[in-house]
PDB file of C-alpha atoms in Angstrom:
ATOM      1  CA  MET Z   1       2.649  17.926   1.246  1.00 43.00           C
ATOM      2  CA  PRO Z   2      -0.949  18.489   1.412  1.00 45.00           C
ATOM      3  CA  MET Z   3      -2.885  17.979  -2.056  1.00 46.00           C
ATOM      4  CA  THR Z   4      -3.616  21.034  -4.134  1.00 48.00           C
ATOM      5  CA  VAL Z   5      -7.230  22.103  -3.742  1.00 46.00           C
ATOM      6  CA  LEU Z   6      -8.713  24.621  -6.135  1.00 49.00           C
ATOM      7  CA  HIS Z   7     -12.427  23.531  -4.562  1.00 75.00           C
ATOM      8  CA  SER Z   8     -13.367  20.891  -2.383  1.00 87.00           C
ATOM      9  CA  GLN Z   9     -14.260  17.418  -4.378  1.00 95.00           C
ATOM     10  CA  ARG Z  10     -15.896  14.437  -3.599  1.00 97.00           C
ATOM     11  CA  ILE Z  11     -13.296  11.623  -3.624  1.00 98.00           C
ATOM     12  CA  LEU Z  12     -14.094   7.796  -3.672  1.00 98.00           C
ATOM     13  CA  VAL Z  13     -11.112   6.005  -1.716  1.00 98.00           C
ATOM     14  CA  THR Z  14     -11.875   2.069  -2.064  1.00 98.00           C
ATOM     15  CA  GLY Z  15     -10.186  -0.060   0.580  1.00 97.00           C
ATOM     16  CA  GLY Z  16     -10.470   3.297   2.596  1.00 98.00           C
ATOM     17  CA  ALA Z  17     -10.330   1.200   6.161  1.00 97.00           C
ATOM     18  CA  GLY Z  18      -7.452  -0.104   5.433  1.00 96.00           C
ATOM     19  CA  PHE Z  19      -3.442   0.442   6.211  1.00 96.00           C
ATOM     20  CA  LEU Z  20      -2.760   2.895   3.602  1.00 97.00           C
ATOM     21  CA  GLY Z  21      -6.556   3.838   2.693  1.00 98.00           C
ATOM     22  CA  SER Z  22      -7.178   5.004   6.498  1.00 98.00           C
ATOM     23  CA  HIS Z  23      -4.090   7.395   5.929  1.00 98.00           C
ATOM     24  CA  LEU Z  24      -5.286   8.385   2.565  1.00 98.00           C
ATOM     25  CA  CYS Z  25      -8.638   9.324   3.950  1.00 98.00           C
ATOM     26  CA  GLU Z  26      -7.074  11.478   6.701  1.00 98.00           C
ATOM     27  CA  ARG Z  27      -5.079  13.291   4.133  1.00 98.00           C
ATOM     28  CA  LEU Z  28      -7.610  14.314   1.957  1.00 98.00           C
ATOM     29  CA  LEU Z  29      -9.844  15.362   4.804  1.00 98.00           C
ATOM     30  CA  ASP Z  30      -7.492  17.645   5.866  1.00 97.00           C
ATOM     31  CA  ALA Z  31      -7.131  19.268   2.575  1.00 96.00           C
ATOM     32  CA  GLY Z  32     -10.695  20.177   2.602  1.00 96.00           C
ATOM     33  CA  HIS Z  33     -12.494  17.423   0.538  1.00 97.00           C
ATOM     34  CA  GLU Z  34     -15.634  15.062   0.878  1.00 98.00           C
ATOM     35  CA  VAL Z  35     -14.465  11.402   1.356  1.00 98.00           C
ATOM     36  CA  LEU Z  36     -16.524   8.436   0.559  1.00 98.00           C
ATOM     37  CA  CYS Z  37     -14.571   5.434   2.005  1.00 98.00           C
ATOM     38  CA  VAL Z  38     -15.706   1.912   0.989  1.00 98.00           C
ATOM     39  CA  ASP Z  39     -14.669  -1.125   2.102  1.00 97.00           C
ATOM     40  CA  ASN Z  40     -15.792  -4.535   2.672  1.00 95.00           C
ATOM     41  CA  PHE Z  41     -13.677  -5.107   5.898  1.00 94.00           C
ATOM     42  CA  TYR Z  42     -11.915  -8.108   4.824  1.00 91.00           C
ATOM     43  CA  THR Z  43      -8.591  -6.892   6.229  1.00 91.00           C
ATOM     44  CA  GLY Z  44      -9.476  -3.018   6.570  1.00 92.00           C
ATOM     45  CA  THR Z  45     -11.036  -2.466  10.168  1.00 94.00           C
ATOM     46  CA  ARG Z  46     -13.655  -0.017  11.628  1.00 96.00           C
ATOM     47  CA  PRO Z  47     -11.133   1.433  14.285  1.00 96.00           C
ATOM     48  CA  ASN Z  48      -8.921   2.441  11.566  1.00 97.00           C
ATOM     49  CA  VAL Z  49     -11.372   5.365  10.292  1.00 98.00           C
ATOM     50  CA  GLU Z  50     -13.274   5.326  13.631  1.00 97.00           C
ATOM     51  CA  HIS Z  51     -11.778   8.882  14.633  1.00 97.00           C
ATOM     52  CA  LEU Z  52     -13.131  10.319  11.141  1.00 98.00           C
ATOM     53  CA  LEU Z  53     -16.913   9.534  11.527  1.00 97.00           C
ATOM     54  CA  ALA Z  54     -17.409  12.582  13.449  1.00 97.00           C
ATOM     55  CA  ASN Z  55     -16.213  14.654  10.293  1.00 98.00           C
ATOM     56  CA  PRO Z  56     -19.295  15.961   8.571  1.00 97.00           C
ATOM     57  CA  ARG Z  57     -17.234  15.519   5.001  1.00 97.00           C
ATOM     58  CA  PHE Z  58     -16.229  11.499   5.753  1.00 98.00           C
ATOM     59  CA  GLU Z  59     -18.783   8.936   4.733  1.00 98.00           C
ATOM     60  CA  LEU Z  60     -18.391   4.844   5.294  1.00 98.00           C
ATOM     61  CA  MET Z  61     -19.909   2.449   3.460  1.00 98.00           C
ATOM     62  CA  ARG Z  62     -19.489  -1.217   3.434  1.00 97.00           C
ATOM     63  CA  HIS Z  63     -19.423  -2.358   0.123  1.00 97.00           C
ATOM     64  CA  ASP Z  64     -17.067  -5.056  -2.229  1.00 96.00           C
ATOM     65  CA  VAL Z  65     -15.843  -3.531  -5.331  1.00 97.00           C
ATOM     66  CA  THR Z  66     -16.386  -6.628  -6.990  1.00 97.00           C
ATOM     67  CA  MET Z  67     -19.942  -5.367  -6.903  1.00 97.00           C
ATOM     68  CA  PRO Z  68     -20.941  -2.165  -9.574  1.00 96.00           C
ATOM     69  CA  LEU Z  69     -21.198   0.749  -7.576  1.00 96.00           C
ATOM     70  CA  VAL Z  70     -23.279   3.801  -8.396  1.00 95.00           C
ATOM     71  CA  VAL Z  71     -22.347   7.067  -6.637  1.00 97.00           C
ATOM     72  CA  GLU Z  72     -21.532  10.722  -7.629  1.00 96.00           C
ATOM     73  CA  VAL Z  73     -17.878  11.221  -7.327  1.00 97.00           C
ATOM     74  CA  ASP Z  74     -14.853  13.535  -8.937  1.00 97.00           C
ATOM     75  CA  ARG Z  75     -12.045  11.223  -8.367  1.00 98.00           C
ATOM     76  CA  ILE Z  76     -11.600   7.550  -7.536  1.00 98.00           C
ATOM     77  CA  PHE Z  77      -8.220   6.106  -5.205  1.00 98.00           C
ATOM     78  CA  ASN Z  78      -8.651   2.320  -5.946  1.00 98.00           C
ATOM     79  CA  LEU Z  79      -6.852   0.884  -3.330  1.00 98.00           C
ATOM     80  CA  ALA Z  80      -9.009  -2.308  -2.757  1.00 96.00           C
ATOM     81  CA  CYS Z  81      -7.349  -5.468  -2.340  1.00 91.00           C
ATOM     82  CA  PRO Z  82      -5.613  -7.736   0.465  1.00 83.00           C
ATOM     83  CA  ALA Z  83      -1.876  -6.621  -0.175  1.00 78.00           C
ATOM     84  CA  SER Z  84      -0.269  -9.221   2.224  1.00 71.00           C
ATOM     85  CA  PRO Z  85       0.513 -12.986   1.339  1.00 77.00           C
ATOM     86  CA  VAL Z  86      -1.651 -14.320   4.348  1.00 78.00           C
ATOM     87  CA  HIS Z  87      -4.327 -12.415   3.264  1.00 78.00           C
ATOM     88  CA  TYR Z  88      -4.583 -12.568  -0.304  1.00 80.00           C
ATOM     89  CA  GLN Z  89      -3.530 -16.377  -0.534  1.00 83.00           C
ATOM     90  CA  ARG Z  90      -6.374 -17.035   2.143  1.00 84.00           C
ATOM     91  CA  ASP Z  91      -8.758 -16.746  -0.822  1.00 89.00           C
ATOM     92  CA  PRO Z  92      -7.120 -16.399  -3.983  1.00 92.00           C
ATOM     93  CA  VAL Z  93     -10.038 -16.361  -6.363  1.00 92.00           C
ATOM     94  CA  GLN Z  94     -11.740 -13.644  -4.731  1.00 92.00           C
ATOM     95  CA  THR Z  95      -8.401 -11.727  -4.784  1.00 94.00           C
ATOM     96  CA  THR Z  96      -7.837 -12.037  -8.287  1.00 94.00           C
ATOM     97  CA  ARG Z  97     -11.633 -10.914  -8.531  1.00 95.00           C
ATOM     98  CA  THR Z  98     -10.946  -8.064  -6.285  1.00 94.00           C
ATOM     99  CA  SER Z  99      -8.122  -6.826  -8.662  1.00 96.00           C
ATOM    100  CA  VAL Z 100      -9.816  -7.510 -12.421  1.00 97.00           C
ATOM    101  CA  HIS Z 101     -13.627  -7.332 -11.554  1.00 97.00           C
ATOM    102  CA  GLY Z 102     -12.960  -4.408  -8.777  1.00 97.00           C
ATOM    103  CA  ALA Z 103     -10.814  -2.638 -11.532  1.00 98.00           C
ATOM    104  CA  ILE Z 104     -13.671  -3.154 -14.290  1.00 98.00           C
ATOM    105  CA  ASN Z 105     -16.127  -1.732 -11.806  1.00 98.00           C
ATOM    106  CA  MET Z 106     -14.063   1.361 -10.765  1.00 98.00           C
ATOM    107  CA  LEU Z 107     -13.060   2.220 -14.406  1.00 98.00           C
ATOM    108  CA  ASP Z 108     -17.171   1.934 -15.354  1.00 98.00           C
ATOM    109  CA  LEU Z 109     -17.908   4.272 -12.623  1.00 98.00           C
ATOM    110  CA  ALA Z 110     -14.989   6.759 -13.671  1.00 98.00           C
ATOM    111  CA  GLN Z 111     -15.963   6.500 -16.884  1.00 97.00           C
ATOM    112  CA  ARG Z 112     -19.911   7.322 -16.195  1.00 96.00           C
ATOM    113  CA  ARG Z 113     -19.111  10.306 -13.902  1.00 95.00           C
ATOM    114  CA  GLY Z 114     -16.033  11.723 -15.912  1.00 95.00           C
ATOM    115  CA  ALA Z 115     -13.778  11.144 -13.133  1.00 97.00           C
ATOM    116  CA  ARG Z 116     -10.007  11.052 -12.732  1.00 98.00           C
ATOM    117  CA  ILE Z 117      -8.919   7.488 -11.337  1.00 98.00           C
ATOM    118  CA  LEU Z 118      -5.833   6.182  -9.419  1.00 98.00           C
ATOM    119  CA  GLN Z 119      -4.695   2.700  -9.208  1.00 98.00           C
ATOM    120  CA  ALA Z 120      -2.460   1.270  -6.583  1.00 98.00           C
ATOM    121  CA  SER Z 121      -0.924  -1.296  -7.978  1.00 98.00           C
ATOM    122  CA  THR Z 122       2.176  -2.988  -6.874  1.00 95.00           C
ATOM    123  CA  SER Z 123       5.970  -3.956  -6.949  1.00 94.00           C
ATOM    124  CA  GLU Z 124       4.732  -7.436  -7.104  1.00 93.00           C
ATOM    125  CA  VAL Z 125       4.294  -6.888 -10.828  1.00 95.00           C
ATOM    126  CA  TYR Z 126       8.162  -7.283 -11.009  1.00 95.00           C
ATOM    127  CA  GLY Z 127       7.835 -10.793  -9.613  1.00 91.00           C
ATOM    128  CA  ASP Z 128      10.960 -12.197  -8.531  1.00 89.00           C
ATOM    129  CA  PRO Z 129      13.207  -9.449 -10.458  1.00 90.00           C
ATOM    130  CA  VAL Z 130      16.277 -10.035 -12.576  1.00 91.00           C
ATOM    131  CA  VAL Z 131      16.421  -6.151 -13.056  1.00 93.00           C
ATOM    132  CA  HIS Z 132      17.824  -4.343 -10.076  1.00 91.00           C
ATOM    133  CA  PRO Z 133      16.889  -1.893  -9.145  1.00 94.00           C
ATOM    134  CA  GLN Z 134      13.420  -2.067 -10.676  1.00 93.00           C
ATOM    135  CA  HIS Z 135      12.306   0.433 -13.322  1.00 96.00           C
ATOM    136  CA  GLU Z 136       9.117   1.163 -14.774  1.00 97.00           C
ATOM    137  CA  GLU Z 137       9.866  -0.404 -18.084  1.00 97.00           C
ATOM    138  CA  TYR Z 138      10.661  -3.672 -16.878  1.00 95.00           C
ATOM    139  CA  TRP Z 139       8.004  -6.225 -17.938  1.00 95.00           C
ATOM    140  CA  GLY Z 140       9.123  -8.543 -14.562  1.00 92.00           C
ATOM    141  CA  ASN Z 141       9.582 -12.220 -13.817  1.00 92.00           C
ATOM    142  CA  VAL Z 142       6.361 -13.286 -12.318  1.00 93.00           C
ATOM    143  CA  ASN Z 143       5.017 -16.716 -12.008  1.00 91.00           C
ATOM    144  CA  PRO Z 144       1.717 -16.952 -13.408  1.00 94.00           C
ATOM    145  CA  VAL Z 145       0.484 -20.362 -12.191  1.00 94.00           C
ATOM    146  CA  GLY Z 146       2.170 -19.841  -8.360  1.00 90.00           C
ATOM    147  CA  ILE Z 147       0.800 -19.411  -5.006  1.00 92.00           C
ATOM    148  CA  ARG Z 148       1.322 -15.461  -5.221  1.00 91.00           C
ATOM    149  CA  SER Z 149       0.065 -15.182  -8.887  1.00 91.00           C
ATOM    150  CA  CYS Z 150      -3.388 -14.437  -7.411  1.00 91.00           C
ATOM    151  CA  TYR Z 151      -2.126 -10.808  -6.540  1.00 90.00           C
ATOM    152  CA  ASP Z 152       1.028 -10.475  -9.012  1.00 94.00           C
ATOM    153  CA  GLU Z 153      -0.877 -11.087 -11.793  1.00 96.00           C
ATOM    154  CA  GLY Z 154      -4.282  -9.729 -10.505  1.00 95.00           C
ATOM    155  CA  LYS Z 155      -2.647  -6.503 -10.087  1.00 96.00           C
ATOM    156  CA  ARG Z 156      -0.985  -6.693 -13.706  1.00 97.00           C
ATOM    157  CA  CYS Z 157      -4.296  -7.444 -15.362  1.00 97.00           C
ATOM    158  CA  ALA Z 158      -5.565  -4.465 -13.379  1.00 98.00           C
ATOM    159  CA  GLU Z 159      -2.829  -2.036 -15.099  1.00 98.00           C
ATOM    160  CA  THR Z 160      -3.811  -3.851 -18.371  1.00 98.00           C
ATOM    161  CA  LEU Z 161      -7.297  -2.847 -18.038  1.00 98.00           C
ATOM    162  CA  PHE Z 162      -6.599   0.982 -16.941  1.00 98.00           C
ATOM    163  CA  PHE Z 163      -4.483   1.471 -19.673  1.00 98.00           C
ATOM    164  CA  ASP Z 164      -7.246   0.276 -22.131  1.00 98.00           C
ATOM    165  CA  TYR Z 165      -9.594   2.284 -20.763  1.00 98.00           C
ATOM    166  CA  ARG Z 166      -7.359   5.267 -21.398  1.00 98.00           C
ATOM    167  CA  ARG Z 167      -6.896   4.173 -25.033  1.00 97.00           C
ATOM    168  CA  GLN Z 168     -10.065   3.121 -25.961  1.00 97.00           C
ATOM    169  CA  PHE Z 169     -12.197   5.616 -23.771  1.00 97.00           C
ATOM    170  CA  GLY Z 170      -9.533   8.585 -23.226  1.00 97.00           C
ATOM    171  CA  LEU Z 171     -10.366   8.098 -19.362  1.00 98.00           C
ATOM    172  CA  PRO Z 172      -7.976  10.244 -17.195  1.00 98.00           C
ATOM    173  CA  ILE Z 173      -5.855   7.522 -15.135  1.00 98.00           C
ATOM    174  CA  LYS Z 174      -3.074   7.076 -12.988  1.00 98.00           C
ATOM    175  CA  VAL Z 175      -0.799   3.812 -12.233  1.00 98.00           C
ATOM    176  CA  ALA Z 176       1.206   3.784  -8.879  1.00 98.00           C
ATOM    177  CA  ARG Z 177       3.228   0.847  -8.160  1.00 98.00           C
ATOM    178  CA  ILE Z 178       3.801   0.833  -4.496  1.00 97.00           C
ATOM    179  CA  PHE Z 179       7.054  -0.977  -2.735  1.00 96.00           C
ATOM    180  CA  ASN Z 180       6.977  -2.106   0.856  1.00 93.00           C
ATOM    181  CA  THR Z 181       5.299   0.478   3.206  1.00 96.00           C
ATOM    182  CA  TYR Z 182       4.919   0.151   6.774  1.00 96.00           C
ATOM    183  CA  GLY Z 183       3.923   2.346   9.715  1.00 97.00           C
ATOM    184  CA  PRO Z 184       0.648   2.913  12.311  1.00 97.00           C
ATOM    185  CA  ARG Z 185      -2.581   0.915  11.392  1.00 96.00           C
ATOM    186  CA  MET Z 186      -0.669  -2.140   9.763  1.00 93.00           C
ATOM    187  CA  HIS Z 187      -2.440  -5.418  10.760  1.00 90.00           C
ATOM    188  CA  PRO Z 188      -0.712  -7.152  13.635  1.00 88.00           C
ATOM    189  CA  ASN Z 189      -1.582 -10.632  11.904  1.00 85.00           C
ATOM    190  CA  ASP Z 190      -0.692  -9.462   8.236  1.00 83.00           C
ATOM    191  CA  GLY Z 191       2.462 -11.515   7.746  1.00 81.00           C
ATOM    192  CA  ARG Z 192       4.272  -8.857   6.407  1.00 88.00           C
ATOM    193  CA  VAL Z 193       8.102  -8.416   7.862  1.00 91.00           C
ATOM    194  CA  VAL Z 194       8.032  -5.330   9.459  1.00 95.00           C
ATOM    195  CA  SER Z 195       4.507  -6.083  11.488  1.00 94.00           C
ATOM    196  CA  ASN Z 196       5.864  -9.463  11.979  1.00 94.00           C
ATOM    197  CA  PHE Z 197       9.264  -8.709  13.550  1.00 96.00           C
ATOM    198  CA  VAL Z 198       7.631  -5.753  15.512  1.00 96.00           C
ATOM    199  CA  VAL Z 199       5.103  -7.849  17.001  1.00 96.00           C
ATOM    200  CA  GLN Z 200       7.450 -10.801  18.066  1.00 95.00           C
ATOM    201  CA  ALA Z 201      10.071  -8.362  19.321  1.00 96.00           C
ATOM    202  CA  LEU Z 202       7.417  -6.554  21.724  1.00 96.00           C
ATOM    203  CA  ARG Z 203       6.310 -10.159  22.998  1.00 95.00           C
ATOM    204  CA  GLY Z 204       9.617 -11.245  23.557  1.00 94.00           C
ATOM    205  CA  GLU Z 205       9.011 -14.346  20.906  1.00 94.00           C
ATOM    206  CA  PRO Z 206      11.889 -15.300  18.541  1.00 94.00           C
ATOM    207  CA  ILE Z 207      12.057 -13.451  15.343  1.00 94.00           C
ATOM    208  CA  THR Z 208      11.426 -15.469  12.228  1.00 93.00           C
ATOM    209  CA  ILE Z 209      13.330 -14.964   9.137  1.00 92.00           C
ATOM    210  CA  GLN Z 210      12.370 -16.445   6.343  1.00 86.00           C
ATOM    211  CA  GLY Z 211      15.320 -17.609   4.103  1.00 86.00           C
ATOM    212  CA  ASP Z 212      19.127 -16.415   5.367  1.00 88.00           C
ATOM    213  CA  GLY Z 213      17.963 -12.975   5.949  1.00 88.00           C
ATOM    214  CA  THR Z 214      20.231 -11.593   2.928  1.00 90.00           C
ATOM    215  CA  GLN Z 215      17.344 -10.967   0.749  1.00 88.00           C
ATOM    216  CA  THR Z 216      16.714  -7.353   0.327  1.00 88.00           C
ATOM    217  CA  ARG Z 217      13.490  -5.068   0.569  1.00 90.00           C
ATOM    218  CA  SER Z 218      13.010  -0.912   0.445  1.00 92.00           C
ATOM    219  CA  PHE Z 219      10.930   0.234   3.410  1.00 95.00           C
ATOM    220  CA  CYS Z 220       9.023   3.229   2.770  1.00 97.00           C
ATOM    221  CA  TYR Z 221       7.045   5.022   5.438  1.00 98.00           C
ATOM    222  CA  VAL Z 222       3.458   5.847   5.144  1.00 98.00           C
ATOM    223  CA  SER Z 223       3.244   9.607   5.301  1.00 98.00           C
ATOM    224  CA  ASP Z 224       5.688   9.817   2.300  1.00 98.00           C
ATOM    225  CA  LEU Z 225       3.601   7.017   0.268  1.00 98.00           C
ATOM    226  CA  ILE Z 226       0.456   9.043   0.933  1.00 98.00           C
ATOM    227  CA  ASP Z 227       2.252  11.907  -0.305  1.00 98.00           C
ATOM    228  CA  GLY Z 228       3.422  10.314  -3.550  1.00 98.00           C
ATOM    229  CA  LEU Z 229      -0.164   8.961  -3.922  1.00 98.00           C
ATOM    230  CA  LEU Z 230      -1.477  12.503  -3.483  1.00 98.00           C
ATOM    231  CA  ARG Z 231       1.056  14.269  -5.960  1.00 98.00           C
ATOM    232  CA  LEU Z 232       0.611  11.596  -8.630  1.00 98.00           C
ATOM    233  CA  MET Z 233      -3.199  12.184  -8.348  1.00 98.00           C
ATOM    234  CA  ASP Z 234      -2.601  15.812  -9.081  1.00 97.00           C
ATOM    235  CA  THR Z 235      -0.508  15.707 -12.061  1.00 97.00           C
ATOM    236  CA  PRO Z 236      -1.704  16.810 -15.594  1.00 97.00           C
ATOM    237  CA  ASP Z 237      -4.052  14.059 -17.559  1.00 96.00           C
ATOM    238  CA  ASP Z 238      -1.165  13.298 -19.917  1.00 97.00           C
ATOM    239  CA  VAL Z 239       0.941  11.795 -16.829  1.00 98.00           C
ATOM    240  CA  THR Z 240      -0.343   8.142 -16.258  1.00 98.00           C
ATOM    241  CA  GLY Z 241       2.284   6.332 -14.921  1.00 96.00           C
ATOM    242  CA  PRO Z 242       3.092   3.557 -14.047  1.00 98.00           C
ATOM    243  CA  ILE Z 243       5.338   5.218 -11.540  1.00 98.00           C
ATOM    244  CA  ASN Z 244       7.033   3.371  -8.759  1.00 98.00           C
ATOM    245  CA  LEU Z 245       6.542   4.547  -5.346  1.00 98.00           C
ATOM    246  CA  GLY Z 246       9.001   3.152  -2.661  1.00 97.00           C
ATOM    247  CA  ASN Z 247      11.723   4.060  -0.893  1.00 97.00           C
ATOM    248  CA  PRO Z 248      15.355   3.546  -2.936  1.00 95.00           C
ATOM    249  CA  HIS Z 249      17.378   2.763   0.187  1.00 94.00           C
ATOM    250  CA  GLU Z 250      17.912  -1.092   0.287  1.00 91.00           C
ATOM    251  CA  SER Z 251      18.078  -3.142   3.314  1.00 91.00           C
ATOM    252  CA  THR Z 252      18.481  -6.656   4.101  1.00 93.00           C
ATOM    253  CA  ILE Z 253      15.685  -8.630   6.253  1.00 93.00           C
ATOM    254  CA  GLY Z 254      18.886  -9.430   8.827  1.00 93.00           C
ATOM    255  CA  GLU Z 255      19.658  -5.811   9.259  1.00 94.00           C
ATOM    256  CA  LEU Z 256      15.924  -4.621   9.500  1.00 95.00           C
ATOM    257  CA  ALA Z 257      15.306  -7.567  12.496  1.00 95.00           C
ATOM    258  CA  GLU Z 258      18.401  -6.146  14.090  1.00 95.00           C
ATOM    259  CA  ALA Z 259      17.185  -2.551  14.052  1.00 96.00           C
ATOM    260  CA  VAL Z 260      13.677  -3.854  15.513  1.00 96.00           C
ATOM    261  CA  ILE Z 261      15.363  -5.568  18.291  1.00 96.00           C
ATOM    262  CA  GLU Z 262      17.483  -2.812  19.222  1.00 96.00           C
ATOM    263  CA  LEU Z 263      14.464  -0.406  19.042  1.00 96.00           C
ATOM    264  CA  THR Z 264      12.185  -2.195  21.020  1.00 96.00           C
ATOM    265  CA  GLY Z 265      14.948  -3.384  23.522  1.00 95.00           C
ATOM    266  CA  SER Z 266      13.702  -7.019  23.073  1.00 94.00           C
ATOM    267  CA  SER Z 267      15.864  -9.995  24.165  1.00 91.00           C
ATOM    268  CA  SER Z 268      13.954 -12.068  21.025  1.00 93.00           C
ATOM    269  CA  ALA Z 269      16.378 -14.926  19.238  1.00 93.00           C
ATOM    270  CA  LEU Z 270      16.512 -15.004  15.473  1.00 92.00           C
ATOM    271  CA  THR Z 271      15.020 -18.210  14.025  1.00 92.00           C
ATOM    272  CA  TYR Z 272      15.314 -19.003  10.458  1.00 91.00           C
ATOM    273  CA  ARG Z 273      12.705 -21.039   8.172  1.00 87.00           C
ATOM    274  CA  ALA Z 274      12.493 -21.954   4.462  1.00 84.00           C
ATOM    275  CA  LEU Z 275      11.761 -19.149   1.754  1.00 77.00           C
ATOM    276  CA  PRO Z 276       8.170 -18.966   0.761  1.00 75.00           C
ATOM    277  CA  GLU Z 277       7.710 -19.791  -3.041  1.00 74.00           C
ATOM    278  CA  ASP Z 278       8.289 -17.133  -5.678  1.00 66.00           C
ATOM    279  CA  ASP Z 279       9.413 -14.995  -2.801  1.00 72.00           C
ATOM    280  CA  PRO Z 280      11.577 -12.383  -4.508  1.00 75.00           C
ATOM    281  CA  ARG Z 281      15.374 -12.187  -3.423  1.00 79.00           C
ATOM    282  CA  GLN Z 282      15.667  -8.525  -4.472  1.00 82.00           C
ATOM    283  CA  ARG Z 283      13.018  -5.923  -4.224  1.00 87.00           C
ATOM    284  CA  CYS Z 284      13.967  -2.016  -4.728  1.00 91.00           C
ATOM    285  CA  PRO Z 285      12.483   0.632  -6.846  1.00 95.00           C
ATOM    286  CA  ASP Z 286      14.228   3.129  -9.267  1.00 97.00           C
ATOM    287  CA  ILE Z 287      12.519   6.026  -8.461  1.00 98.00           C
ATOM    288  CA  SER Z 288      13.738   8.709 -11.162  1.00 98.00           C
ATOM    289  CA  LYS Z 289      10.349   8.817 -12.729  1.00 98.00           C
ATOM    290  CA  ALA Z 290       8.857   9.865  -9.430  1.00 98.00           C
ATOM    291  CA  ARG Z 291      11.922  12.370  -8.786  1.00 98.00           C
ATOM    292  CA  ALA Z 292      11.244  14.136 -12.258  1.00 98.00           C
ATOM    293  CA  THR Z 293       7.494  14.104 -12.607  1.00 98.00           C
ATOM    294  CA  LEU Z 294       6.349  14.344  -8.981  1.00 98.00           C
ATOM    295  CA  GLY Z 295       9.400  16.276  -7.424  1.00 98.00           C
ATOM    296  CA  TRP Z 296       8.745  13.267  -4.728  1.00 98.00           C
ATOM    297  CA  SER Z 297      11.067  11.136  -2.853  1.00 97.00           C
ATOM    298  CA  PRO Z 298      10.900   9.380   0.663  1.00 97.00           C
ATOM    299  CA  SER Z 299      11.874  11.658   3.635  1.00 97.00           C
ATOM    300  CA  VAL Z 300      11.585   9.539   6.796  1.00 97.00           C
ATOM    301  CA  PRO Z 301      14.344   7.523   7.842  1.00 96.00           C
ATOM    302  CA  LEU Z 302      13.975   3.963   8.468  1.00 96.00           C
ATOM    303  CA  ARG Z 303      14.672   3.995  11.990  1.00 95.00           C
ATOM    304  CA  ASP Z 304      12.136   7.000  12.864  1.00 96.00           C
ATOM    305  CA  GLY Z 305       9.801   5.388  10.836  1.00 97.00           C
ATOM    306  CA  LEU Z 306      10.291   2.124  12.958  1.00 97.00           C
ATOM    307  CA  ARG Z 307       9.806   4.217  16.129  1.00 97.00           C
ATOM    308  CA  HIS Z 308       6.429   5.264  15.405  1.00 97.00           C
ATOM    309  CA  THR Z 309       5.397   1.588  14.038  1.00 97.00           C
ATOM    310  CA  ILE Z 310       6.742   0.163  17.177  1.00 97.00           C
ATOM    311  CA  ARG Z 311       4.702   2.723  19.485  1.00 97.00           C
ATOM    312  CA  TYR Z 312       1.743   2.040  17.443  1.00 96.00           C
ATOM    313  CA  PHE Z 313       1.790  -1.646  18.295  1.00 96.00           C
ATOM    314  CA  ALA Z 314       2.472  -1.552  21.663  1.00 96.00           C
ATOM    315  CA  GLU Z 315      -0.470   0.451  22.275  1.00 95.00           C
ATOM    316  CA  LEU Z 316      -2.684  -1.596  20.122  1.00 94.00           C
ATOM    317  CA  LEU Z 317      -1.715  -4.657  21.958  1.00 94.00           C
ATOM    318  CA  ASP Z 318      -1.217  -3.455  25.350  1.00 94.00           C
ATOM    319  CA  LEU Z 319       2.815  -4.288  25.679  1.00 93.00           C
ATOM    320  CA  PRO Z 320       5.226  -2.469  27.643  1.00 91.00           C
ATOM    321  CA  MET Z 321       6.431   0.802  25.915  1.00 93.00           C
ATOM    322  CA  PRO Z 322       9.946   0.155  24.865  1.00 92.00           C
ATOM    323  CA  PRO Z 323      12.105   3.571  26.300  1.00 90.00           C
ATOM    324  CA  ALA Z 324      13.201   4.595  22.732  1.00 88.00           C
ATOM    325  CA  VAL Z 325       9.778   5.171  21.592  1.00 89.00           C
ATOM    326  CA  ARG Z 326       8.197   6.318  24.813  1.00 85.00           C
ATOM    327  CA  ASP Z 327       8.368  10.388  24.228  1.00 82.00           C
ATOM    328  CA  LEU Z 328       7.669  10.045  20.712  1.00 82.00           C
ATOM    329  CA  ARG Z 329       4.636  12.266  19.528  1.00 70.00           C
TER     330      ARG Z 329
END
């Protein structure tokens, strides 16, 4: 569903050259808006947005959100932050800076401009949950001093800042808690389970399962997730969130591996490693609020989304195209 457009707006997307950000920039341009894409290219890549550069309503700026930014915008989508453990644990201090200083800088910009601002938060604020599925009123079970804390607690602090700016300054805010999302333009070396499994299967390498494969995740295809973000941004000012955006259908990691092997036609064997520190055993959203408030729920089945993701990685890595995805458009 395209964003409702009454008139063209100038919209800032931080982290706009990343996996989610590039898809969001596309959708905003399709809706007739001007888009300022800001990225420091730590995990985002220029090829993700290269096809947009010829559009006169698109502008790409290299900038790190930990530094203040002065631009004229009407709306801000704050997506800037490495989102996979491989990347956010590489420089944990900078990860926290990005979440906290970046949020402050974008909130200050929104306050100066009177702009509406949306924070891309995460299901990681729930930690290793003892409530299942996770609903927005659950405060979470997060280790504040573990190896994932830079991301988990950074995002929790960003949420705090958003709601304090709302209470103190009346700023129009939106907070989305994003659950596992996958699709084309994921980084092939980001360490996320979908990209890991697909790349390993396409290369015929052993598929590495951390833990025994019985831990669960819910996988939302990128087009569904972007639709949820756009709907949330378009809600009245009294709708702030946080609102869960994710797929309520739960899959085990073992089931995901079997589906990837089948769709790639791979002969990859399964190998098992120890579960990483603080890795959650269960992760699944309660999306009752998204359904009621946004009229939103994901529509792309996992196998369909995996086909498009497999095709993307096969083309990106110049690997043989599996028959199951050859005819996709």
